[in-house]
Amino acid sequence: MDPKDMHPATLAAQAGGVIDAQSGGVVPPIQPSTTFARNRDYAPLNPQNTYARDHNDAVRQAESVLAGLEGGAQALLFPTGMAAIAGLFRTVPNGGRVVVQSGIYWGTTRWIRDFCTRRDVTLTEVDASDVAALAAACATPAQLVWIETPSNPWLKTTDIAAAAGAAKSAGALLVVDSTAATPILSQPLALGADIVMHSATKAINGHSDVLGGVLIARETSPTWEAIAEDRATAGAVMGPFEAWLLLRGMRTLPLRVKQMCANAAAIADYLADHPRVDAVLYPGLASHQGHEIASRQMQGGYGFLMSFVVKGGRDAALAAAGKLNLFHRATSLGGVESLVEHRATIEPHSGIPEGLLRISVGIEDAGDLIADLGQALGQ
Ligand SMILES: *Cc1c(COP(=O)(O)O)cnc(C)c1O
């Protein structure tokens, strides 16, 4: 069966259907060699491989699974999500212009602000979940429009198709950070995005043991070729061990995402009714600002990420986090284990409510997680 015709569950479970030709193994081997030999006529023994900075079988295999899952032409893996973002933004010329969604992953905002200052790039930050505001920001030409949906940690939902139209009017590429949606729930390229980005550190790997990032293009373009060239020459590459672990993690991606979404939906319903909770930010709730758009552009669930605001502010939120037994108090998201984070501690100046706790819901039993939240908040 052509991988193009496979459903995501099949593509992921067989990790692209790679059988190791040499051993017959149903999983690919890890090839740690940094360099590859030539024959006596000086032709490479394997024409795909000369030096591991640009040629790595496990990386190529993981990329082909990711491109398949997103319905893209090509994928490029990077050693972290931030390296993928930096690789993309380095294609913006000095003196150029970018439009970036406000209130997104703090590491992205912080790095892009610094990059734009250093490179004399005009940066317009806009609440892209507001279609009219994004259109207005795109009235002036730009090279890139960057959105993140659902956003972390505000869980705002941005209309990808509308953003694609706005980006096009500015002559810009639309790039979507789809980390919180995963390739299973959302397909930004089919909605008009030019490039999708994921922190593969999160749900794609899913086991909190690999750093990785990926860009996936709907079609190749001069910008895409420049990103690939820069990755190879500047050396922002993933190693074979990480790529192999990523391939292993991805085999269960659809199953994990399904369970995480079901657990998150049950927790959101529970928290929405809790007397010690002021607000629950989760696109799956009918009361959520972006519920209607999320229902249109997410299939099979609304994700595993949510934030809620504890009544009583900072002290009450930290006290609740301190009482949790199952949720680990740790940053990051998308792993099989549930995590909780007090975001105001991490980004004190970004306007995050002091009482906000962000949770990443894992694959544990939903009843156990709800009981843990119940005892921590006080029933
Ligand atoms: C974690 C994260 C990133 C950065 O990825 P790293 O792998 O940590 O470099 C970017 N965007 C979002 C939404 C994230 O959650």
mmCIF file of C-alpha atoms and ligand atoms in Angstrom:
data_model
loop_
_atom_site.group_PDB
_atom_site.id
_atom_site.type_symbol
_atom_site.label_atom_id
_atom_site.label_comp_id
_atom_site.label_asym_id
_atom_site.label_seq_id
_atom_site.Cartn_x
_atom_site.Cartn_y
_atom_site.Cartn_z
ATOM 1 C CA MET A 1 0.000 0.000 0.000
ATOM 2 C CA ASP A 2 1.290 3.456 -0.916
ATOM 3 C CA PRO A 3 1.906 5.442 2.299
ATOM 4 C CA LYS A 4 -0.116 8.279 0.679
ATOM 5 C CA ASP A 5 -3.227 6.087 0.862
ATOM 6 C CA MET A 6 -2.717 5.032 4.498
ATOM 7 C CA HIS A 7 -4.780 6.449 7.336
ATOM 8 C CA PRO A 8 -2.761 8.104 10.131
ATOM 9 C CA ALA A 9 -3.142 5.126 12.488
ATOM 10 C CA THR A 10 -1.584 2.789 9.912
ATOM 11 C CA LEU A 11 1.136 5.218 8.906
ATOM 12 C CA ALA A 12 2.087 5.779 12.558
ATOM 13 C CA ALA A 13 1.843 2.146 13.748
ATOM 14 C CA GLN A 14 4.156 0.972 10.988
ATOM 15 C CA ALA A 15 6.287 4.129 11.158
ATOM 16 C CA GLY A 16 6.232 4.413 7.403
ATOM 17 C CA GLY A 17 6.437 0.669 6.781
ATOM 18 C CA VAL A 18 10.226 0.529 6.953
ATOM 19 C CA ILE A 19 11.621 -3.035 6.988
ATOM 20 C CA ASP A 20 15.372 -3.245 7.480
ATOM 21 C CA ALA A 21 16.571 -4.843 4.239
ATOM 22 C CA GLN A 22 19.761 -6.240 5.769
ATOM 23 C CA SER A 23 18.372 -7.980 8.863
ATOM 24 C CA GLY A 24 14.689 -8.278 7.997
ATOM 25 C CA GLY A 25 13.877 -6.485 11.244
ATOM 26 C CA VAL A 26 10.412 -4.892 11.355
ATOM 27 C CA VAL A 27 11.891 -1.856 13.066
ATOM 28 C CA PRO A 28 14.721 0.143 11.512
ATOM 29 C CA PRO A 29 18.230 -0.099 12.987
ATOM 30 C CA ILE A 30 20.119 2.825 14.505
ATOM 31 C CA GLN A 31 23.074 3.747 12.313
ATOM 32 C CA PRO A 32 25.442 5.887 14.415
ATOM 33 C CA SER A 33 28.146 6.368 11.768
ATOM 34 C CA THR A 34 29.029 9.996 11.091
ATOM 35 C CA THR A 35 30.644 9.220 7.755
ATOM 36 C CA PHE A 36 29.994 6.827 4.885
ATOM 37 C CA ALA A 37 32.504 5.084 2.643
ATOM 38 C CA ARG A 38 33.184 5.373 -1.076
ATOM 39 C CA ASN A 39 34.289 2.555 -3.375
ATOM 40 C CA ARG A 40 37.586 2.410 -5.294
ATOM 41 C CA ASP A 41 36.044 4.469 -8.095
ATOM 42 C CA TYR A 42 35.212 7.072 -5.473
ATOM 43 C CA ALA A 43 31.429 6.649 -5.745
ATOM 44 C CA PRO A 44 29.536 6.569 -2.401
ATOM 45 C CA LEU A 45 28.571 2.972 -1.482
ATOM 46 C CA ASN A 46 25.107 4.346 -0.728
ATOM 47 C CA PRO A 47 24.361 7.360 -2.943
ATOM 48 C CA GLN A 48 22.091 8.843 -0.224
ATOM 49 C CA ASN A 49 24.851 9.000 2.373
ATOM 50 C CA THR A 50 28.170 10.812 2.557
ATOM 51 C CA TYR A 51 28.292 12.644 5.907
ATOM 52 C CA ALA A 52 25.823 12.474 8.801
ATOM 53 C CA ARG A 53 25.250 16.229 9.189
ATOM 54 C CA ASP A 54 23.015 16.058 6.141
ATOM 55 C CA HIS A 55 22.482 12.323 5.655
ATOM 56 C CA ASN A 56 20.890 10.225 8.349
ATOM 57 C CA ASP A 57 18.570 7.305 7.576
ATOM 58 C CA ALA A 58 16.606 7.418 10.852
ATOM 59 C CA VAL A 59 16.004 11.163 10.432
ATOM 60 C CA ARG A 60 14.774 10.647 6.870
ATOM 61 C CA GLN A 61 12.443 7.853 8.011
ATOM 62 C CA ALA A 62 10.962 9.989 10.795
ATOM 63 C CA GLU A 63 10.596 12.911 8.379
ATOM 64 C CA SER A 64 8.697 10.798 5.901
ATOM 65 C CA VAL A 65 6.226 9.685 8.604
ATOM 66 C CA LEU A 66 5.711 13.291 9.691
ATOM 67 C CA ALA A 67 5.232 14.543 6.121
ATOM 68 C CA GLY A 68 2.694 11.752 5.589
ATOM 69 C CA LEU A 69 0.773 12.548 8.774
ATOM 70 C CA GLU A 70 0.502 16.251 7.848
ATOM 71 C CA GLY A 71 -0.167 15.624 4.160
ATOM 72 C CA GLY A 72 2.912 17.683 3.243
ATOM 73 C CA ALA A 73 5.466 17.385 0.467
ATOM 74 C CA GLN A 74 8.517 17.345 2.754
ATOM 75 C CA ALA A 75 9.488 17.507 6.422
ATOM 76 C CA LEU A 76 12.705 18.733 8.041
ATOM 77 C CA LEU A 77 13.621 17.634 11.559
ATOM 78 C CA PHE A 78 15.636 19.858 13.902
ATOM 79 C CA PRO A 79 17.238 19.129 17.281
ATOM 80 C CA THR A 80 14.539 21.185 19.094
ATOM 81 C CA GLY A 81 11.351 23.067 18.309
ATOM 82 C CA MET A 82 13.188 26.343 18.825
ATOM 83 C CA ALA A 83 15.867 25.306 16.306
ATOM 84 C CA ALA A 84 13.081 24.710 13.764
ATOM 85 C CA ILE A 85 11.635 28.170 14.460
ATOM 86 C CA ALA A 86 15.071 29.791 14.202
ATOM 87 C CA GLY A 87 15.787 27.917 10.961
ATOM 88 C CA LEU A 88 12.604 29.310 9.467
ATOM 89 C CA PHE A 89 13.051 32.916 10.660
ATOM 90 C CA ARG A 90 16.649 33.033 9.413
ATOM 91 C CA THR A 91 15.171 33.085 5.879
ATOM 92 C CA VAL A 92 13.627 36.530 6.560
ATOM 93 C CA PRO A 93 15.885 39.201 5.009
ATOM 94 C CA ASN A 94 17.351 41.982 7.162
ATOM 95 C CA GLY A 95 14.909 44.869 7.180
ATOM 96 C CA GLY A 96 11.968 42.560 6.387
ATOM 97 C CA ARG A 97 8.641 42.320 8.179
ATOM 98 C CA VAL A 98 6.890 39.517 10.100
ATOM 99 C CA VAL A 99 3.434 39.274 11.689
ATOM 100 C CA VAL A 100 3.362 37.112 14.816
ATOM 101 C CA GLN A 101 0.450 36.065 17.006
ATOM 102 C CA SER A 102 0.585 37.554 20.512
ATOM 103 C CA GLY A 103 0.144 35.481 23.680
ATOM 104 C CA ILE A 104 1.778 32.327 22.295
ATOM 105 C CA TYR A 105 4.500 30.014 23.631
ATOM 106 C CA TRP A 106 6.709 32.377 25.600
ATOM 107 C CA GLY A 107 9.993 30.925 24.292
ATOM 108 C CA THR A 108 8.889 31.716 20.727
ATOM 109 C CA THR A 109 7.849 35.284 21.529
ATOM 110 C CA ARG A 110 11.024 35.993 23.453
ATOM 111 C CA TRP A 111 13.343 34.623 20.735
ATOM 112 C CA ILE A 112 11.491 36.294 17.825
ATOM 113 C CA ARG A 113 11.552 39.701 19.584
ATOM 114 C CA ASP A 114 15.290 39.430 20.083
ATOM 115 C CA PHE A 115 15.903 38.137 16.539
ATOM 116 C CA CYS A 116 13.866 40.965 14.967
ATOM 117 C CA THR A 117 15.751 43.582 16.973
ATOM 118 C CA ARG A 118 19.130 42.178 15.958
ATOM 119 C CA ARG A 119 18.198 41.817 12.291
ATOM 120 C CA ASP A 120 16.235 45.059 11.908
ATOM 121 C CA VAL A 121 13.082 43.100 11.059
ATOM 122 C CA THR A 122 9.775 44.885 11.704
ATOM 123 C CA LEU A 123 7.718 42.791 14.117
ATOM 124 C CA THR A 124 3.949 43.207 14.389
ATOM 125 C CA GLU A 125 2.411 41.219 17.248
ATOM 126 C CA VAL A 126 -1.337 40.735 16.934
ATOM 127 C CA ASP A 127 -4.108 38.693 18.554
ATOM 128 C CA ALA A 128 -4.572 36.451 15.510
ATOM 129 C CA SER A 129 -7.675 34.811 17.007
ATOM 130 C CA ASP A 130 -9.321 38.140 16.057
ATOM 131 C CA VAL A 131 -9.778 37.720 12.276
ATOM 132 C CA ALA A 132 -10.202 41.462 11.615
ATOM 133 C CA ALA A 133 -7.111 42.374 13.661
ATOM 134 C CA LEU A 134 -5.014 39.837 11.745
ATOM 135 C CA ALA A 135 -6.342 41.109 8.392
ATOM 136 C CA ALA A 136 -5.428 44.682 9.408
ATOM 137 C CA ALA A 137 -1.910 43.576 10.395
ATOM 138 C CA CYS A 138 -1.594 41.943 6.957
ATOM 139 C CA ALA A 139 -2.495 45.136 5.057
ATOM 140 C CA THR A 140 1.257 45.849 4.768
ATOM 141 C CA PRO A 141 3.547 43.362 2.968
ATOM 142 C CA ALA A 142 5.452 40.807 5.054
ATOM 143 C CA GLN A 143 7.533 37.665 4.591
ATOM 144 C CA LEU A 144 6.005 35.497 7.327
ATOM 145 C CA VAL A 145 2.777 35.275 9.281
ATOM 146 C CA TRP A 146 3.179 33.089 12.388
ATOM 147 C CA ILE A 147 0.210 31.697 14.276
ATOM 148 C CA GLU A 148 -0.114 29.088 17.042
ATOM 149 C CA THR A 149 -3.400 27.239 17.484
ATOM 150 C CA PRO A 150 -4.581 26.263 20.020
ATOM 151 C CA SER A 151 -2.222 28.721 21.705
ATOM 152 C CA ASN A 152 -0.118 27.954 24.745
ATOM 153 C CA PRO A 153 -1.108 28.754 27.511
ATOM 154 C CA TRP A 154 -4.191 30.858 26.597
ATOM 155 C CA LEU A 155 -5.763 28.119 24.424
ATOM 156 C CA LYS A 156 -6.969 30.679 21.897
ATOM 157 C CA THR A 157 -8.136 29.248 18.594
ATOM 158 C CA THR A 158 -7.110 30.914 15.354
ATOM 159 C CA ASP A 159 -9.020 30.333 12.123
ATOM 160 C CA ILE A 160 -6.299 28.814 9.903
ATOM 161 C CA ALA A 161 -8.163 29.261 6.591
ATOM 162 C CA ALA A 162 -8.837 32.947 7.359
ATOM 163 C CA ALA A 163 -5.206 33.432 8.412
ATOM 164 C CA ALA A 164 -4.071 31.856 5.115
ATOM 165 C CA GLY A 165 -6.134 34.443 3.219
ATOM 166 C CA ALA A 166 -4.677 37.285 5.285
ATOM 167 C CA ALA A 167 -1.101 36.032 4.813
ATOM 168 C CA LYS A 168 -1.639 35.746 1.070
ATOM 169 C CA SER A 169 -2.829 39.368 0.887
ATOM 170 C CA ALA A 170 0.462 40.426 2.531
ATOM 171 C CA GLY A 171 2.499 38.247 0.154
ATOM 172 C CA ALA A 172 3.622 36.235 3.182
ATOM 173 C CA LEU A 173 3.932 32.535 3.973
ATOM 174 C CA LEU A 174 1.523 31.320 6.663
ATOM 175 C CA VAL A 175 3.294 29.164 9.237
ATOM 176 C CA VAL A 176 1.301 27.382 11.954
ATOM 177 C CA ASP A 177 2.742 26.131 15.230
ATOM 178 C CA SER A 178 0.415 23.138 15.600
ATOM 179 C CA THR A 179 2.173 21.582 18.616
ATOM 180 C CA ALA A 180 -0.955 21.583 20.804
ATOM 181 C CA ALA A 181 -3.121 20.143 18.020
ATOM 182 C CA THR A 182 -0.722 17.409 16.821
ATOM 183 C CA PRO A 183 -0.899 16.086 13.222
ATOM 184 C CA ILE A 184 -3.723 13.803 14.396
ATOM 185 C CA LEU A 185 -6.270 16.488 15.295
ATOM 186 C CA SER A 186 -5.525 19.242 12.810
ATOM 187 C CA GLN A 187 -4.194 19.466 9.235
ATOM 188 C CA PRO A 188 -3.164 23.106 8.705
ATOM 189 C CA LEU A 189 -1.675 22.482 5.237
ATOM 190 C CA ALA A 190 -5.063 21.337 3.906
ATOM 191 C CA LEU A 191 -6.537 24.596 5.278
ATOM 192 C CA GLY A 192 -4.084 26.743 3.327
ATOM 193 C CA ALA A 193 -1.022 27.008 5.582
ATOM 194 C CA ASP A 194 2.324 26.920 3.755
ATOM 195 C CA ILE A 195 4.391 25.376 6.549
ATOM 196 C CA VAL A 196 3.458 23.574 9.782
ATOM 197 C CA MET A 197 5.797 23.519 12.776
ATOM 198 C CA HIS A 198 5.733 21.189 15.782
ATOM 199 C CA SER A 199 7.822 20.887 18.873
ATOM 200 C CA ALA A 200 8.298 17.121 18.492
ATOM 201 C CA THR A 201 9.484 17.204 22.112
ATOM 202 C CA LYS A 202 5.812 17.283 23.040
ATOM 203 C CA ALA A 203 3.021 14.896 21.926
ATOM 204 C CA ILE A 204 4.707 13.666 18.734
ATOM 205 C CA ASN A 205 7.400 11.913 20.757
ATOM 206 C CA GLY A 206 5.073 11.754 23.735
ATOM 207 C CA HIS A 207 7.344 10.199 26.339
ATOM 208 C CA SER A 208 9.191 13.254 27.686
ATOM 209 C CA ASP A 209 12.540 11.792 26.665
ATOM 210 C CA VAL A 210 13.474 13.378 23.303
ATOM 211 C CA LEU A 211 13.999 16.981 22.212
ATOM 212 C CA GLY A 212 13.001 17.649 18.627
ATOM 213 C CA GLY A 213 11.338 20.058 16.233
ATOM 214 C CA VAL A 214 9.934 19.752 12.752
ATOM 215 C CA LEU A 215 8.862 21.920 9.829
ATOM 216 C CA ILE A 216 6.577 20.419 7.184
ATOM 217 C CA ALA A 217 5.909 22.165 3.853
ATOM 218 C CA ARG A 218 2.804 21.878 1.701
ATOM 219 C CA GLU A 219 5.055 22.206 -1.320
ATOM 220 C CA THR A 220 8.696 22.943 -1.841
ATOM 221 C CA SER A 221 9.647 26.550 -2.628
ATOM 222 C CA PRO A 222 12.794 28.706 -2.715
ATOM 223 C CA THR A 223 12.217 29.549 0.978
ATOM 224 C CA TRP A 224 11.935 25.854 1.796
ATOM 225 C CA GLU A 225 15.149 25.055 -0.084
ATOM 226 C CA ALA A 226 16.880 27.860 1.828
ATOM 227 C CA ILE A 227 15.737 26.372 5.154
ATOM 228 C CA ALA A 228 17.021 22.916 4.155
ATOM 229 C CA GLU A 229 20.341 24.346 2.964
ATOM 230 C CA ASP A 230 20.763 26.382 6.159
ATOM 231 C CA ARG A 231 19.988 23.358 8.328
ATOM 232 C CA ALA A 232 22.633 21.270 6.565
ATOM 233 C CA THR A 233 25.327 23.932 6.436
ATOM 234 C CA ALA A 234 24.712 25.528 9.844
ATOM 235 C CA GLY A 235 24.309 22.071 11.365
ATOM 236 C CA ALA A 236 21.006 22.269 13.271
ATOM 237 C CA VAL A 237 20.408 18.523 12.892
ATOM 238 C CA MET A 238 18.857 15.765 14.972
ATOM 239 C CA GLY A 239 21.030 12.766 15.839
ATOM 240 C CA PRO A 240 20.192 9.171 14.883
ATOM 241 C CA PHE A 241 19.343 8.032 18.430
ATOM 242 C CA GLU A 242 16.793 10.832 18.892
ATOM 243 C CA ALA A 243 15.281 10.168 15.461
ATOM 244 C CA TRP A 244 14.973 6.471 16.281
ATOM 245 C CA LEU A 245 13.247 7.209 19.608
ATOM 246 C CA LEU A 246 10.949 9.618 17.801
ATOM 247 C CA LEU A 247 10.001 6.897 15.300
ATOM 248 C CA ARG A 248 9.239 4.592 18.208
ATOM 249 C CA GLY A 249 7.166 7.235 19.997
ATOM 250 C CA MET A 250 5.161 8.065 16.880
ATOM 251 C CA ARG A 251 3.927 4.492 16.494
ATOM 252 C CA THR A 252 1.412 5.127 19.278
ATOM 253 C CA LEU A 253 0.711 8.800 18.525
ATOM 254 C CA PRO A 254 -2.922 8.357 17.361
ATOM 255 C CA LEU A 255 -3.760 6.130 20.358
ATOM 256 C CA ARG A 256 -2.138 8.463 22.857
ATOM 257 C CA VAL A 257 -3.788 11.558 21.420
ATOM 258 C CA LYS A 258 -7.201 9.891 21.505
ATOM 259 C CA GLN A 259 -6.854 8.954 25.180
ATOM 260 C CA MET A 260 -5.380 12.321 26.171
ATOM 261 C CA CYS A 261 -8.256 14.163 24.465
ATOM 262 C CA ALA A 262 -10.885 11.989 26.157
ATOM 263 C CA ASN A 263 -9.233 12.538 29.557
ATOM 264 C CA ALA A 264 -8.898 16.284 28.944
ATOM 265 C CA ALA A 265 -12.568 16.614 27.956
ATOM 266 C CA ALA A 266 -13.658 14.870 31.186
ATOM 267 C CA ILE A 267 -11.350 17.089 33.276
ATOM 268 C CA ALA A 268 -12.552 20.285 31.549
ATOM 269 C CA ASP A 269 -16.178 19.373 32.348
ATOM 270 C CA TYR A 270 -15.233 18.682 35.956
ATOM 271 C CA LEU A 271 -13.271 21.926 36.417
ATOM 272 C CA ALA A 272 -15.918 24.044 34.664
ATOM 273 C CA ASP A 273 -18.352 23.111 37.475
ATOM 274 C CA HIS A 274 -15.855 23.458 40.326
ATOM 275 C CA PRO A 275 -16.637 26.205 42.877
ATOM 276 C CA ARG A 276 -12.919 27.035 43.409
ATOM 277 C CA VAL A 277 -12.283 27.581 39.688
ATOM 278 C CA ASP A 278 -12.941 30.952 38.053
ATOM 279 C CA ALA A 279 -12.405 30.004 34.416
ATOM 280 C CA VAL A 280 -11.418 27.006 32.295
ATOM 281 C CA LEU A 281 -9.622 27.646 28.997
ATOM 282 C CA TYR A 282 -10.233 24.609 26.781
ATOM 283 C CA PRO A 283 -11.488 24.747 23.162
ATOM 284 C CA GLY A 284 -13.623 21.660 23.748
ATOM 285 C CA LEU A 285 -15.978 23.556 26.066
ATOM 286 C CA ALA A 286 -19.019 24.975 24.247
ATOM 287 C CA SER A 287 -18.509 28.218 26.221
ATOM 288 C CA HIS A 288 -14.970 28.696 24.846
ATOM 289 C CA GLN A 289 -14.276 31.702 22.571
ATOM 290 C CA GLY A 290 -12.901 29.494 19.800
ATOM 291 C CA HIS A 291 -15.113 26.425 20.195
ATOM 292 C CA GLU A 292 -16.822 26.805 16.842
ATOM 293 C CA ILE A 293 -13.589 27.276 14.869
ATOM 294 C CA ALA A 294 -11.919 24.463 16.834
ATOM 295 C CA SER A 295 -14.809 22.151 15.944
ATOM 296 C CA ARG A 296 -14.249 22.985 12.275
ATOM 297 C CA GLN A 297 -10.471 22.600 12.174
ATOM 298 C CA MET A 298 -9.832 19.878 14.788
ATOM 299 C CA GLN A 299 -11.072 16.330 14.245
ATOM 300 C CA GLY A 300 -11.342 13.699 16.951
ATOM 301 C CA GLY A 301 -10.802 15.932 19.965
ATOM 302 C CA TYR A 302 -9.725 19.323 21.237
ATOM 303 C CA GLY A 303 -6.305 18.409 22.544
ATOM 304 C CA PHE A 304 -4.653 17.634 25.856
ATOM 305 C CA LEU A 305 -3.634 21.139 26.893
ATOM 306 C CA MET A 306 -5.784 23.368 29.113
ATOM 307 C CA SER A 307 -5.457 26.189 31.572
ATOM 308 C CA PHE A 308 -7.686 27.091 34.486
ATOM 309 C CA VAL A 309 -7.769 30.003 36.862
ATOM 310 C CA VAL A 310 -7.974 29.150 40.553
ATOM 311 C CA LYS A 311 -10.066 31.479 42.741
ATOM 312 C CA GLY A 312 -7.832 33.351 45.180
ATOM 313 C CA GLY A 313 -4.957 34.188 42.831
ATOM 314 C CA ARG A 314 -1.309 33.251 43.099
ATOM 315 C CA ASP A 315 -1.281 31.736 46.595
ATOM 316 C CA ALA A 316 -4.368 29.605 45.989
ATOM 317 C CA ALA A 317 -3.028 28.366 42.639
ATOM 318 C CA LEU A 318 0.390 27.498 44.063
ATOM 319 C CA ALA A 319 -1.245 25.789 47.076
ATOM 320 C CA ALA A 320 -3.399 23.648 44.761
ATOM 321 C CA ALA A 321 -0.411 22.777 42.562
ATOM 322 C CA GLY A 322 1.542 21.849 45.696
ATOM 323 C CA LYS A 323 -1.148 19.377 46.811
ATOM 324 C CA LEU A 324 -1.329 17.469 43.523
ATOM 325 C CA ASN A 325 -0.028 13.909 43.781
ATOM 326 C CA LEU A 326 -0.434 12.539 40.252
ATOM 327 C CA PHE A 327 0.205 15.666 38.162
ATOM 328 C CA HIS A 328 3.954 16.304 38.186
ATOM 329 C CA ARG A 329 4.899 19.938 38.796
ATOM 330 C CA ALA A 330 7.017 20.385 35.667
ATOM 331 C CA THR A 331 7.134 22.416 32.486
ATOM 332 C CA SER A 332 6.467 20.943 29.010
ATOM 333 C CA LEU A 333 3.428 19.125 27.647
ATOM 334 C CA GLY A 334 2.226 16.265 25.476
ATOM 335 C CA GLY A 335 3.779 13.354 27.403
ATOM 336 C CA VAL A 336 1.966 10.239 28.622
ATOM 337 C CA GLU A 337 2.206 11.589 32.183
ATOM 338 C CA SER A 338 0.109 14.560 33.322
ATOM 339 C CA LEU A 339 1.928 17.791 34.198
ATOM 340 C CA VAL A 340 0.931 21.034 35.892
ATOM 341 C CA GLU A 341 2.616 24.412 35.661
ATOM 342 C CA HIS A 342 2.111 27.806 37.293
ATOM 343 C CA ARG A 343 2.869 29.928 34.227
ATOM 344 C CA ALA A 344 3.148 33.275 36.041
ATOM 345 C CA THR A 345 6.235 31.900 37.809
ATOM 346 C CA ILE A 346 7.846 31.255 34.391
ATOM 347 C CA GLU A 347 6.708 34.379 32.498
ATOM 348 C CA PRO A 348 5.918 36.943 35.222
ATOM 349 C CA HIS A 349 5.736 39.948 32.858
ATOM 350 C CA SER A 350 3.583 38.594 30.041
ATOM 351 C CA GLY A 351 0.193 39.290 31.592
ATOM 352 C CA ILE A 352 -0.621 35.690 32.569
ATOM 353 C CA PRO A 353 -3.166 35.657 35.435
ATOM 354 C CA GLU A 354 -1.462 34.885 38.768
ATOM 355 C CA GLY A 355 -4.040 32.195 39.505
ATOM 356 C CA LEU A 356 -3.584 30.365 36.192
ATOM 357 C CA LEU A 357 -2.467 26.732 36.177
ATOM 358 C CA ARG A 358 -1.725 25.063 32.872
ATOM 359 C CA ILE A 359 -2.139 21.312 32.706
ATOM 360 C CA SER A 360 -1.025 18.813 30.105
ATOM 361 C CA VAL A 361 -3.282 15.797 30.406
ATOM 362 C CA GLY A 362 -1.668 12.386 29.986
ATOM 363 C CA ILE A 363 -3.018 8.879 29.414
ATOM 364 C CA GLU A 364 -3.648 7.941 33.059
ATOM 365 C CA ASP A 365 -7.141 6.977 34.217
ATOM 366 C CA ALA A 366 -9.397 10.042 33.961
ATOM 367 C CA GLY A 367 -11.107 9.229 37.263
ATOM 368 C CA ASP A 368 -7.765 9.142 39.085
ATOM 369 C CA LEU A 369 -6.759 12.507 37.587
ATOM 370 C CA ILE A 370 -10.101 14.098 38.517
ATOM 371 C CA ALA A 371 -9.840 12.736 42.069
ATOM 372 C CA ASP A 372 -6.346 14.236 42.339
ATOM 373 C CA LEU A 373 -7.555 17.647 41.149
ATOM 374 C CA GLY A 374 -10.533 17.361 43.520
ATOM 375 C CA GLN A 375 -8.417 16.759 46.630
ATOM 376 C CA ALA A 376 -5.965 19.519 45.606
ATOM 377 C CA LEU A 377 -8.650 22.165 45.003
ATOM 378 C CA GLY A 378 -10.803 21.086 47.940
ATOM 379 C CA GLN A 379 -14.093 19.374 47.120
HETATM 380 C C1 LIG B 1 7.679 23.581 23.574
HETATM 381 C C2 LIG B 1 7.126 24.413 22.505
HETATM 382 C C3 LIG B 1 7.957 25.019 21.549
HETATM 383 C C4 LIG B 1 9.472 24.902 21.590
HETATM 384 O O1 LIG B 1 9.895 23.581 21.391
HETATM 385 P P1 LIG B 1 11.250 22.965 22.045
HETATM 386 O O2 LIG B 1 11.253 21.568 21.517
HETATM 387 O O3 LIG B 1 11.110 23.057 23.536
HETATM 388 O O4 LIG B 1 12.388 23.770 21.540
HETATM 389 C C5 LIG B 1 7.364 25.767 20.550
HETATM 390 N N1 LIG B 1 6.026 25.925 20.494
HETATM 391 C C6 LIG B 1 5.197 25.364 21.394
HETATM 392 C C7 LIG B 1 3.719 25.580 21.279
HETATM 393 C C8 LIG B 1 5.716 24.598 22.433
HETATM 394 O O5 LIG B 1 4.889 24.055 23.347
#
